[in-house]
Amino acid sequence: NLSLNENKIWMSPGLFAAMTAVGYLKEEMPFGEKSHLLHKLLQESLPLLEQPGEYIITCAEELIRVFLLSKHQLTKRQVEEYQSRPKVMMQTGVVLGAPADSKAGKANSFPAFLKEFELAKLAFKSLADNPLLKAWEFTLASFSEINLDFCRWNLYSSLGFNSDDAGGIGHCLYQMISQKVEQANEHMREMQEEYNQVAVQMQYIEARFRSASTEKEINWLKMEHQSRQTELYHIEQVRSIAYEKATKTAGLYEFLMSQYDKLFYDYFQEVYDADLHDVASGPFDDSPAGFRLIYKYGRSNPSQWVRIYSLPDFIEALVSFFTLTEADLRVSTQVKGIEDELGLCITYLINHIRSDEFIESAFYRMAKAHGVPLVSDPLHNLDKIEKKPWVYTSGGSMSTLVSAYFRREEKPTEVARWVENETELLAFFIDTIKQLPQEMSGSYLKNRDRSMLIHSPTHAFLLKPGSFSQAWTSDMYTYSWIKQYYIEPRVRDIDAITIDEEIGQHLVDSLEKFVQRDYRPRFRQVFQKLPYSSSPGGFRTFLVNTIDGDRGLKTSRGPTLSVDEIDAVLYSHLPYTAKSDVRDLSLKAVSTVLADNPQFAAQSPEVVEAILRHLSYRGVVSAQELTNIVKAICCVVQRGTKSSKNLYKAILEELRSQKALFAAPLIFADSNWVKDYFAFVVNPATGQMELWSVDFYGTTGRQISYWKMWLNGSRKEPQWGIFNRPSEYA
């Protein structure tokens, strides 16, 4: 948002460094001139982001890319097509004496763009990232998964070594070699038939020789017999060679598979990559990290190895591998005599590797091997594929990381399971804490800040047993406690809420802020008329159905307003309080919060009256607004924003006790992010308990939809896990 962005991305020191490295900005330029030029470049480059609307979701790398695309007058598609060419087509040597033209200039722009792109990224990272911290982070992450044989397994899976892997190299070679074996067998049958014919002719000549009457006839028969005998010997020799050739050809498949299996070690290797950009990640996932394939050209010097970053790189590496290894295979005794057949097989294999059939089948084999969902049309959805043949995300193993970091010979004790709903997950947490020794569980009651290591299938964070001690200190059956003491009371509060036209209009006004500016007029027009009265769930259904049924509220990426955004607004704004009740609620809350200072409490009525006079003409106040009103009264009364007690927490507790706010969610973990905590929230629109990311006090939040696959039982691996013996990693 260029007009309202408080951070002003065009003033970023990191982007200054990046654009200075490529010569767009000069080091000696004043700050104001740099920001002006960068802002101008940003305005010119916006169309290249292909994200129409006021708000744009992007990152520094994408901004640097579009800056340089604009500078070189290129498009992203042109660069992708250039990078997809075979390596020999990318040579951009200049022919002396050749006249300059626009096509030659455009061709030379591609390597210049790629070189400047890498320089700009390096300059940005050198300023934005701390090298020592990054080295430490990558070292720790590399502890999480170390398996020298994994490269062989990964390649074996993606290439399809088995003869029954449709589209794989094993299937391709098996078909080709089977065809050659059949041809060799057919040649042997022809030789055998010819041998039989000559043998019959010899028998005939021998019979005539016994009945010959003249010397001339006898001499002629001797000559014919010797000729047929020589021909028969030649056929035997050819048949013997054909048999040996057929036998070797029949064993060629097993020989090639075993040799390639050994040669992979010399030509390929995997390295840990903590900064993957090959996979698009959600906002609730850790930054993608995993392993990347390296092609070594059969050399031992690591400086000559190259990392594989794209599909064309992967294909060219395979072609190079099968081409270079052919010379080594030809000198083997198992191939002697069938060199031509070997050459034809490798040529056929290389052509197959370049085909879409092989590439698509490789993606499907990878998905099957790693147990992840198949992505339809993989060649056009590469950013959605987590497990590619040349790079795959891998969080590693938390147990391996913990044991390596704390120098334990054995892995730490862990309890893990997969769940089919949020209730099972919460029960898993509660039952795990219940089973702890009494001394250990007592320490969590005394110190609510104590933590335990826990991990979801994709993220590691800190479990806070003290924050939900009411759950695991109860003697009730766990599922009964969840239902009776957590879910049902909140559902009753939700059922008591009615959204009339005035409340509905206030909610629509709040939701409009999340709609792109170009779609806001249509949004206001569509929601001019609202239901006279509805429940929170009914109101949400009305919003969703209306947006889905209106073409004017659809963008290229889907509806202008997501269900998660609607639920988040309902959660933070409900329940509403009538304006006539605000005075009494506020006075009672302030009097309770400031009860330890009677002088301040005595001034509250006057301050409340003054603030209420400045409220808008609306007859209702949202939960969020009511909280802000009480905070404002407390600050005015005590003449300051600081206090010896946590006023905000006290205000929330008081308003929640008066049912003016929703009951506090069950916060169970520190998310290991900047300000988010994980909590179980009863969604006011559905009445169902869900896993949300909330603020420290649980007043605002949002459902973690990206993790739904790990909560509905559709994915059984990997599992949720808790390291339930903190003494092993203290």
PDB file of C-alpha atoms in Angstrom, residues 49-53 55 384 516 518-519 550-561:
ATOM      1  CA  LEU A  49       4.163  -7.921  -9.699  1.00  0.00           C
ATOM      2  CA  GLU A  50       0.971  -9.153 -11.411  1.00  0.00           C
ATOM      3  CA  GLN A  51      -1.058  -8.455  -8.262  1.00  0.00           C
ATOM      4  CA  PRO A  52      -3.700  -5.809  -9.040  1.00  0.00           C
ATOM      5  CA  GLY A  53      -5.193  -3.946  -6.128  1.00  0.00           C
ATOM      6  CA  TYR A  55      -2.484  -4.315  -1.105  1.00  0.00           C
ATOM      7  CA  LYS A 384       3.254 -25.839  -4.948  1.00  0.00           C
ATOM      8  CA  GLN A 516      -8.931  -4.312  -1.713  1.00  0.00           C
ATOM      9  CA  ASP A 518     -10.832  -1.390  -6.067  1.00  0.00           C
ATOM     10  CA  TYR A 519     -13.544  -3.744  -4.777  1.00  0.00           C
ATOM     11  CA  ASP A 550     -21.275 -12.084  -6.787  1.00  0.00           C
ATOM     12  CA  ARG A 551     -18.825 -11.921  -9.703  1.00  0.00           C
ATOM     13  CA  GLY A 552     -17.942  -8.347  -8.774  1.00  0.00           C
ATOM     14  CA  LEU A 553     -16.396  -9.565  -5.512  1.00  0.00           C
ATOM     15  CA  LYS A 554     -14.108 -12.141  -7.124  1.00  0.00           C
ATOM     16  CA  THR A 555     -10.418 -11.568  -7.835  1.00  0.00           C
ATOM     17  CA  SER A 556      -7.949 -13.672  -9.790  1.00  0.00           C
ATOM     18  CA  ARG A 557      -6.940 -15.253  -6.461  1.00  0.00           C
ATOM     19  CA  GLY A 558     -10.459 -15.917  -5.208  1.00  0.00           C
ATOM     20  CA  PRO A 559     -13.034 -14.019  -3.106  1.00  0.00           C
ATOM     21  CA  THR A 560     -12.155 -10.517  -1.926  1.00  0.00           C
ATOM     22  CA  LEU A 561     -12.788 -11.574   1.669  1.00  0.00           C
TER      23      LEU A 561
END
